[in-house]
């Protein structure tokens, strides 16, 4: 069974605001995206956003045989020249792999595929296969140099953990350059905001209850990205066990860290996306320690037992949703 909740972050758009709103939906990067842009050149900006997202997918897709990523993955140990954009995404993802001590690993693709997450042919690989797959996951063997990428034969890159956040960041930059001052872009589990709502109030972005259809809490956000990773977003079940798409690079199996979702809030969509995946792999304590050592983001950690923790920068920026007011929320402090 494959389950996809493309719009699992509920977005509350203000109605009746002054500038005109332009909205469109597009399917890209394996998810439904929704863009809402306010203001005079909204129509033009929407067209730009849709075209750009398709162009970026053409670079980053791991399954499209015409993509640059596919070319890198099938170069059999040789160098592949890539566009400046793929190079930038690879370099920034690799930095995050190093910074997170390999909780994020852009070479996880053979494991992701073996479990069936790109093919839809879901299966639980046997122990021997998992050992072999884990031995092939190693970001330190990826070489980047002058817009070229090289990796050992048998290893394959996957930008699934950072591409949507990067795309949101690129779109936000380009839309701002076009004069857009007010927009909200939902790219599956990634929300990128530009400015604030037309009224001047912050955007309100809901964080999904990993155990249900509703949202747990609502975050106030201005000009930032909000990215969630969770085991509930994409999974299959076999013999009563659930297996999801976020891999522990050490075992090549779904990461079971005790967390059921991680939401990251920050200025950089790429960073937020990479860290949502990495902190999910790390688990509650390691994630809190990582946050203490890195000032550039805030986080909401939801554990499998339903408990919620938020980092202190979010303390005054969230409200629990109706029906969840009784939940304890621990504030993680520096
Ligand atoms: P996200 O939804 O941002 O958490 O990213 C999950 C996607 O990134 C998966 O669908 C895989 O394509 C890929 N992936 C899974 N586990 C990892 C990992 N530990 N490091 C990097 N990429 C991963
Ligand atoms: Mg991610």
Short mmCIF file of C-alpha atoms and ligand atoms in Angstrom, two decimals:
data_model
loop_
_atom_site.label_atom_id
_atom_site.label_comp_id
_atom_site.label_asym_id
_atom_site.label_seq_id
_atom_site.Cartn_x
_atom_site.Cartn_y
_atom_site.Cartn_z
CA UNK A 1 0.00 0.00 0.00
CA UNK A 2 1.27 3.35 -0.83
CA UNK A 3 -0.01 6.36 0.97
CA UNK A 4 0.72 9.87 0.04
CA UNK A 5 -0.53 12.90 1.87
CA UNK A 6 0.55 15.66 -0.46
CA UNK A 7 -1.28 18.38 1.39
CA UNK A 8 -0.65 17.13 4.91
CA UNK A 9 0.36 20.57 6.04
CA UNK A 10 -2.88 22.47 6.21
CA UNK A 11 -2.58 25.99 5.05
CA UNK A 12 -5.01 28.64 6.09
CA UNK A 13 -5.32 31.27 3.50
CA UNK A 14 -6.98 34.48 4.38
CA UNK A 15 -10.08 35.26 2.43
CA UNK A 16 -11.28 38.69 1.53
CA UNK A 17 -7.83 40.30 1.61
CA UNK A 18 -6.98 43.33 -0.44
CA UNK A 19 -4.61 42.18 -3.23
CA UNK A 20 -5.97 39.64 -5.66
CA UNK A 21 -4.98 36.00 -5.05
CA UNK A 22 -3.82 33.74 -7.88
CA UNK A 23 -3.70 29.98 -7.22
CA UNK A 24 -2.70 26.94 -9.19
CA UNK A 25 -1.97 23.27 -8.60
CA UNK A 26 0.68 21.26 -10.33
CA UNK A 27 1.92 17.69 -9.94
CA UNK A 28 5.70 17.52 -9.72
CA UNK A 29 8.39 15.69 -7.75
CA UNK A 30 5.92 12.94 -7.01
CA UNK A 31 3.60 15.21 -5.09
CA UNK A 32 0.76 17.68 -5.52
CA UNK A 33 1.95 21.26 -5.26
CA UNK A 34 -0.19 24.31 -4.67
CA UNK A 35 0.98 27.86 -5.23
CA UNK A 36 -0.91 30.96 -4.10
CA UNK A 37 0.52 34.32 -5.05
CA UNK A 38 -0.95 37.73 -4.24
CA UNK A 39 -0.62 40.97 -6.12
CA UNK A 40 -0.51 42.54 -9.54
CA UNK A 41 1.84 40.18 -11.37
CA UNK A 42 0.46 37.06 -9.67
CA UNK A 43 -0.59 35.40 -12.90
CA UNK A 44 2.80 35.82 -14.50
CA UNK A 45 4.54 34.69 -11.31
CA UNK A 46 2.37 31.56 -11.15
CA UNK A 47 3.27 30.62 -14.72
CA UNK A 48 6.93 31.10 -13.87
CA UNK A 49 6.68 28.96 -10.74
CA UNK A 50 5.00 26.06 -12.56
CA UNK A 51 7.51 26.10 -15.41
CA UNK A 52 10.49 26.31 -13.03
CA UNK A 53 9.34 23.41 -10.90
CA UNK A 54 9.05 21.19 -13.96
CA UNK A 55 12.54 22.26 -15.10
CA UNK A 56 14.03 21.50 -11.68
CA UNK A 57 12.38 18.09 -11.60
CA UNK A 58 14.04 17.36 -14.91
CA UNK A 59 17.41 17.86 -13.18
CA UNK A 60 16.73 16.12 -9.86
CA UNK A 61 14.50 13.15 -10.70
CA UNK A 62 16.13 9.84 -9.82
CA UNK A 63 13.75 7.83 -12.00
CA UNK A 64 13.51 9.88 -15.21
CA UNK A 65 16.05 8.47 -17.61
CA UNK A 66 16.60 11.93 -19.12
CA UNK A 67 17.47 13.64 -15.83
CA UNK A 68 20.93 14.84 -14.86
CA UNK A 69 20.74 12.82 -11.64
CA UNK A 70 20.06 9.67 -13.68
CA UNK A 71 23.12 10.43 -15.83
CA UNK A 72 25.31 10.82 -12.72
CA UNK A 73 23.94 7.55 -11.30
CA UNK A 74 24.68 5.62 -14.48
CA UNK A 75 28.16 6.99 -15.20
CA UNK A 76 29.88 3.80 -13.93
CA UNK A 77 32.49 5.57 -11.85
CA UNK A 78 33.20 8.33 -14.40
CA UNK A 79 32.81 12.10 -13.98
CA UNK A 80 29.53 13.66 -15.18
CA UNK A 81 29.22 17.36 -16.02
CA UNK A 82 26.09 18.82 -14.43
CA UNK A 83 24.20 22.11 -14.39
CA UNK A 84 25.05 24.77 -11.83
CA UNK A 85 21.74 24.02 -10.07
CA UNK A 86 22.29 20.30 -9.64
CA UNK A 87 25.82 21.04 -8.53
CA UNK A 88 24.59 23.51 -5.93
CA UNK A 89 21.98 21.12 -4.59
CA UNK A 90 24.53 18.27 -4.45
CA UNK A 91 27.09 20.47 -2.67
CA UNK A 92 24.60 21.77 -0.13
CA UNK A 93 23.13 18.31 0.49
CA UNK A 94 26.62 16.89 0.93
CA UNK A 95 27.42 19.60 3.48
CA UNK A 96 24.33 18.60 5.44
CA UNK A 97 25.34 14.92 5.25
CA UNK A 98 28.67 15.85 6.86
CA UNK A 99 27.10 18.21 9.40
CA UNK A 100 24.55 15.59 10.52
CA UNK A 101 27.23 12.90 10.78
CA UNK A 102 25.60 10.86 8.04
CA UNK A 103 22.03 10.79 9.41
CA UNK A 104 21.33 12.42 6.06
CA UNK A 105 23.05 10.51 3.28
CA UNK A 106 22.48 11.39 -0.35
CA UNK A 107 23.69 7.95 -1.47
CA UNK A 108 20.74 6.12 0.12
CA UNK A 109 19.03 5.51 -3.22
CA UNK A 110 19.83 1.77 -3.70
CA UNK A 111 18.21 1.11 -0.30
CA UNK A 112 15.19 3.32 -1.04
CA UNK A 113 14.66 1.42 -4.30
CA UNK A 114 15.23 -2.03 -2.77
CA UNK A 115 12.32 -1.40 -0.39
CA UNK A 116 10.23 -0.39 -3.40
CA UNK A 117 9.75 3.27 -2.60
CA UNK A 118 10.36 4.48 -6.11
CA UNK A 119 9.07 1.46 -8.01
CA UNK A 120 5.93 0.77 -5.96
CA UNK A 121 7.02 -2.90 -5.70
CA UNK A 122 7.20 -2.92 -1.93
CA UNK A 123 9.18 -5.64 -0.20
CA UNK A 124 11.23 -6.28 2.93
CA UNK A 125 14.78 -7.17 1.82
CA UNK A 126 16.49 -10.01 3.73
CA UNK A 127 19.25 -9.37 6.27
CA UNK A 128 22.10 -10.20 3.89
CA UNK A 129 20.75 -7.82 1.25
CA UNK A 130 20.40 -5.06 3.83
CA UNK A 131 24.03 -5.50 4.89
CA UNK A 132 25.16 -5.17 1.29
CA UNK A 133 22.96 -2.13 0.75
CA UNK A 134 24.20 -0.43 3.93
CA UNK A 135 27.81 -0.98 2.85
CA UNK A 136 27.05 1.00 -0.33
CA UNK A 137 25.67 4.04 1.49
CA UNK A 138 28.54 6.45 2.07
CA UNK A 139 28.31 10.14 1.25
CA UNK A 140 32.06 10.57 1.84
CA UNK A 141 32.75 8.78 -1.43
CA UNK A 142 30.89 11.36 -3.54
CA UNK A 143 33.27 13.71 -5.34
CA UNK A 144 32.27 17.21 -6.48
CA UNK A 145 34.57 19.41 -8.54
CA UNK A 146 34.02 22.26 -11.01
CA UNK A 147 30.41 21.42 -11.85
CA UNK A 148 31.20 17.72 -12.20
CA UNK A 149 30.13 14.83 -9.98
CA UNK A 150 31.66 11.39 -9.62
CA UNK A 151 30.69 8.42 -7.47
CA UNK A 152 31.86 4.84 -7.32
CA UNK A 153 30.15 2.39 -9.65
CA UNK A 154 27.19 0.83 -7.83
CA UNK A 155 26.42 3.90 -5.73
CA UNK A 156 23.48 6.17 -6.63
CA UNK A 157 22.41 9.62 -5.50
CA UNK A 158 18.91 10.54 -4.35
CA UNK A 159 17.87 14.13 -3.73
CA UNK A 160 14.48 13.11 -2.36
CA UNK A 161 15.38 14.54 1.05
CA UNK A 162 16.34 18.04 -0.13
CA UNK A 163 15.02 18.70 -3.67
CA UNK A 164 11.60 20.06 -2.69
CA UNK A 165 13.07 22.38 -0.08
CA UNK A 166 15.65 23.59 -2.57
CA UNK A 167 12.94 24.11 -5.19
CA UNK A 168 10.88 26.16 -2.72
CA UNK A 169 13.93 28.28 -1.94
CA UNK A 170 14.68 28.88 -5.64
CA UNK A 171 11.05 29.79 -6.37
CA UNK A 172 10.90 32.19 -3.43
CA UNK A 173 14.06 33.95 -4.57
CA UNK A 174 12.91 34.28 -8.16
CA UNK A 175 9.39 35.38 -7.26
CA UNK A 176 10.78 38.05 -4.95
CA UNK A 177 12.94 39.23 -7.86
CA UNK A 178 9.75 39.48 -9.92
CA UNK A 179 8.33 41.80 -7.28
CA UNK A 180 6.17 39.27 -5.39
CA UNK A 181 5.84 40.30 -1.75
CA UNK A 182 3.20 37.89 -0.56
CA UNK A 183 2.89 34.20 -1.47
CA UNK A 184 2.59 30.72 -0.02
CA UNK A 185 3.95 27.75 -1.92
CA UNK A 186 3.07 24.24 -0.80
CA UNK A 187 5.33 21.56 -2.26
CA UNK A 188 4.03 18.37 -0.65
CA UNK A 189 5.35 18.38 2.91
CA UNK A 190 7.27 21.58 2.25
CA UNK A 191 5.76 25.01 2.70
CA UNK A 192 7.64 28.08 1.56
CA UNK A 193 6.26 31.50 2.45
CA UNK A 194 7.11 34.89 0.98
CA UNK A 195 6.45 37.84 3.27
CA UNK A 196 3.36 37.68 5.43
CA UNK A 197 -0.34 37.44 4.67
CA UNK A 198 -1.87 40.31 2.72
CA UNK A 199 -3.21 41.70 6.02
CA UNK A 200 0.29 41.84 7.45
CA UNK A 201 -0.37 38.94 9.84
CA UNK A 202 1.93 35.90 9.78
CA UNK A 203 1.05 32.91 7.62
CA UNK A 204 -0.44 30.05 9.61
CA UNK A 205 0.89 26.62 8.72
CA UNK A 206 -0.60 23.49 10.28
CA UNK A 207 1.49 20.50 11.39
CA UNK A 208 -0.25 17.20 10.72
CA UNK A 209 -1.05 14.71 13.49
CA UNK A 210 1.03 11.70 12.38
CA UNK A 211 -1.68 9.41 13.83
CA UNK A 212 -4.67 11.09 12.19
CA UNK A 213 -6.07 13.24 9.45
CA UNK A 214 -6.20 16.45 11.46
CA UNK A 215 -3.47 18.89 12.30
CA UNK A 216 -1.92 18.97 15.75
CA UNK A 217 -0.86 22.58 15.95
CA UNK A 218 -0.54 25.71 13.87
CA UNK A 219 2.68 27.67 13.43
CA UNK A 220 2.98 31.39 12.69
CA UNK A 221 5.49 31.99 9.93
CA UNK A 222 6.81 35.03 8.03
CA UNK A 223 9.12 34.72 5.02
CA UNK A 224 10.33 31.26 6.06
CA UNK A 225 10.08 27.61 5.10
CA UNK A 226 8.28 24.92 7.11
CA UNK A 227 9.17 21.33 6.22
CA UNK A 228 7.84 18.11 7.73
CA UNK A 229 9.19 14.57 7.42
CA UNK A 230 7.19 11.70 8.84
CA UNK A 231 6.83 7.97 8.58
CA UNK A 232 3.13 8.42 7.85
CA UNK A 233 3.79 10.26 4.59
CA UNK A 234 4.83 7.27 2.53
CA UNK A 235 4.74 3.71 3.78
CA UNK A 236 3.57 0.13 3.28
CA UNK A 237 2.55 -2.56 5.73
CA UNK A 238 3.50 -6.21 5.86
CA UNK A 239 2.65 -8.74 8.56
CA UNK A 240 1.29 -5.97 10.75
CA UNK A 241 4.47 -3.91 10.59
CA UNK A 242 4.79 -0.50 8.96
CA UNK A 243 7.78 0.37 6.80
CA UNK A 244 8.40 3.94 5.66
CA UNK A 245 10.52 5.85 3.19
CA UNK A 246 13.04 7.45 5.54
CA UNK A 247 16.07 5.19 5.79
CA UNK A 248 18.63 4.79 8.53
CA UNK A 249 21.85 4.90 6.49
CA UNK A 250 23.53 2.55 8.99
CA UNK A 251 21.04 -0.26 8.44
CA UNK A 252 19.54 0.53 5.00
CA UNK A 253 16.14 -0.03 6.68
CA UNK A 254 13.43 2.45 7.71
CA UNK A 255 14.67 4.65 10.55
CA UNK A 256 12.97 3.77 13.85
CA UNK A 257 14.09 6.47 16.20
CA UNK A 258 10.90 6.83 18.24
CA UNK A 259 9.87 9.97 16.34
CA UNK A 260 6.81 9.96 14.13
CA UNK A 261 7.39 13.37 12.58
CA UNK A 262 9.85 16.22 12.51
CA UNK A 263 8.99 19.73 11.35
CA UNK A 264 11.74 22.27 10.73
CA UNK A 265 11.21 26.03 10.45
CA UNK A 266 13.92 28.26 9.01
CA UNK A 267 15.03 30.75 6.39
CA UNK A 268 16.53 28.17 4.03
CA UNK A 269 14.18 25.63 2.45
CA UNK A 270 17.09 23.36 1.55
CA UNK A 271 18.37 23.31 5.12
CA UNK A 272 14.87 22.73 6.53
CA UNK A 273 14.23 19.84 4.15
CA UNK A 274 17.58 18.16 4.77
CA UNK A 275 17.23 18.52 8.52
CA UNK A 276 13.64 17.28 8.68
CA UNK A 277 14.87 13.99 7.26
CA UNK A 278 18.11 13.90 9.28
CA UNK A 279 16.53 14.70 12.65
CA UNK A 280 13.86 12.05 12.03
CA UNK A 281 16.72 9.54 11.69
CA UNK A 282 18.49 10.86 14.80
CA UNK A 283 15.59 10.64 17.25
CA UNK A 284 14.44 12.98 20.00
CA UNK A 285 17.59 13.37 22.14
CA UNK A 286 20.11 13.58 19.33
CA UNK A 287 17.84 15.98 17.44
CA UNK A 288 17.63 18.27 20.49
CA UNK A 289 21.42 18.19 20.85
CA UNK A 290 21.82 19.02 17.15
CA UNK A 291 19.48 21.98 17.52
CA UNK A 292 21.44 23.26 20.53
CA UNK A 293 24.60 23.26 18.44
CA UNK A 294 22.99 24.88 15.37
CA UNK A 295 21.23 28.24 15.73
CA UNK A 296 19.74 28.54 12.23
CA UNK A 297 16.46 26.63 12.64
CA UNK A 298 13.60 25.70 14.98
CA UNK A 299 11.84 22.34 15.23
CA UNK A 300 8.68 20.50 16.29
CA UNK A 301 9.33 16.88 17.25
CA UNK A 302 6.37 14.51 17.56
CA UNK A 303 7.14 11.16 19.19
CA UNK A 304 5.43 7.82 18.60
CA UNK A 305 3.84 8.05 22.05
CA UNK A 306 2.11 11.27 20.92
CA UNK A 307 4.25 13.64 22.96
CA UNK A 308 5.24 16.94 21.36
CA UNK A 309 8.42 18.96 21.84
CA UNK A 310 9.14 22.38 20.34
CA UNK A 311 12.39 24.31 20.39
CA UNK A 312 12.22 27.53 22.33
CA UNK A 313 12.15 29.84 19.29
CA UNK A 314 8.68 28.43 18.54
CA UNK A 315 7.37 28.74 22.08
CA UNK A 316 5.30 31.83 21.24
CA UNK A 317 4.68 30.91 17.62
CA UNK A 318 2.31 27.93 17.85
CA UNK A 319 -1.20 27.11 19.03
CA UNK A 320 -2.51 23.61 19.63
CA UNK A 321 -5.47 22.75 17.43
CA UNK A 322 -8.97 22.19 18.83
CA UNK A 323 -9.10 18.70 20.28
CA UNK A 324 -5.39 18.70 21.05
CA UNK A 325 -5.37 21.42 23.74
CA UNK A 326 -4.68 18.83 26.44
CA UNK A 327 -1.45 17.62 24.88
CA UNK A 328 1.66 18.43 26.86
CA UNK A 329 4.20 20.35 24.88
CA UNK A 330 7.73 20.28 26.16
CA UNK A 331 9.90 23.28 25.27
CA UNK A 332 13.47 22.35 24.41
CA UNK A 333 15.86 25.08 25.60
CA UNK A 334 19.43 25.87 24.66
P1 LIG B 1 11.86 13.66 3.21
O1 LIG B 1 10.49 13.37 2.74
O2 LIG B 1 12.35 15.04 2.94
O3 LIG B 1 12.11 13.24 4.62
O4 LIG B 1 12.85 12.78 2.32
C1 LIG B 1 12.68 11.39 2.23
C2 LIG B 1 13.21 10.93 0.91
O5 LIG B 1 14.64 11.10 0.87
C3 LIG B 1 12.94 9.46 0.67
O6 LIG B 1 11.79 9.28 -0.11
C4 LIG B 1 14.20 9.00 -0.05
O7 LIG B 1 14.09 9.30 -1.42
C5 LIG B 1 15.28 9.87 0.53
N1 LIG B 1 15.86 9.36 1.78
C6 LIG B 1 15.38 8.44 2.65
N2 LIG B 1 16.18 8.31 3.71
C7 LIG B 1 17.20 9.18 3.54
C8 LIG B 1 18.36 9.55 4.31
N3 LIG B 1 18.61 8.99 5.50
N4 LIG B 1 19.17 10.49 3.81
C9 LIG B 1 18.92 11.08 2.62
N5 LIG B 1 17.87 10.79 1.85
C10 LIG B 1 17.00 9.86 2.30
MG1 LIG B 2 13.68 16.29 3.83
#
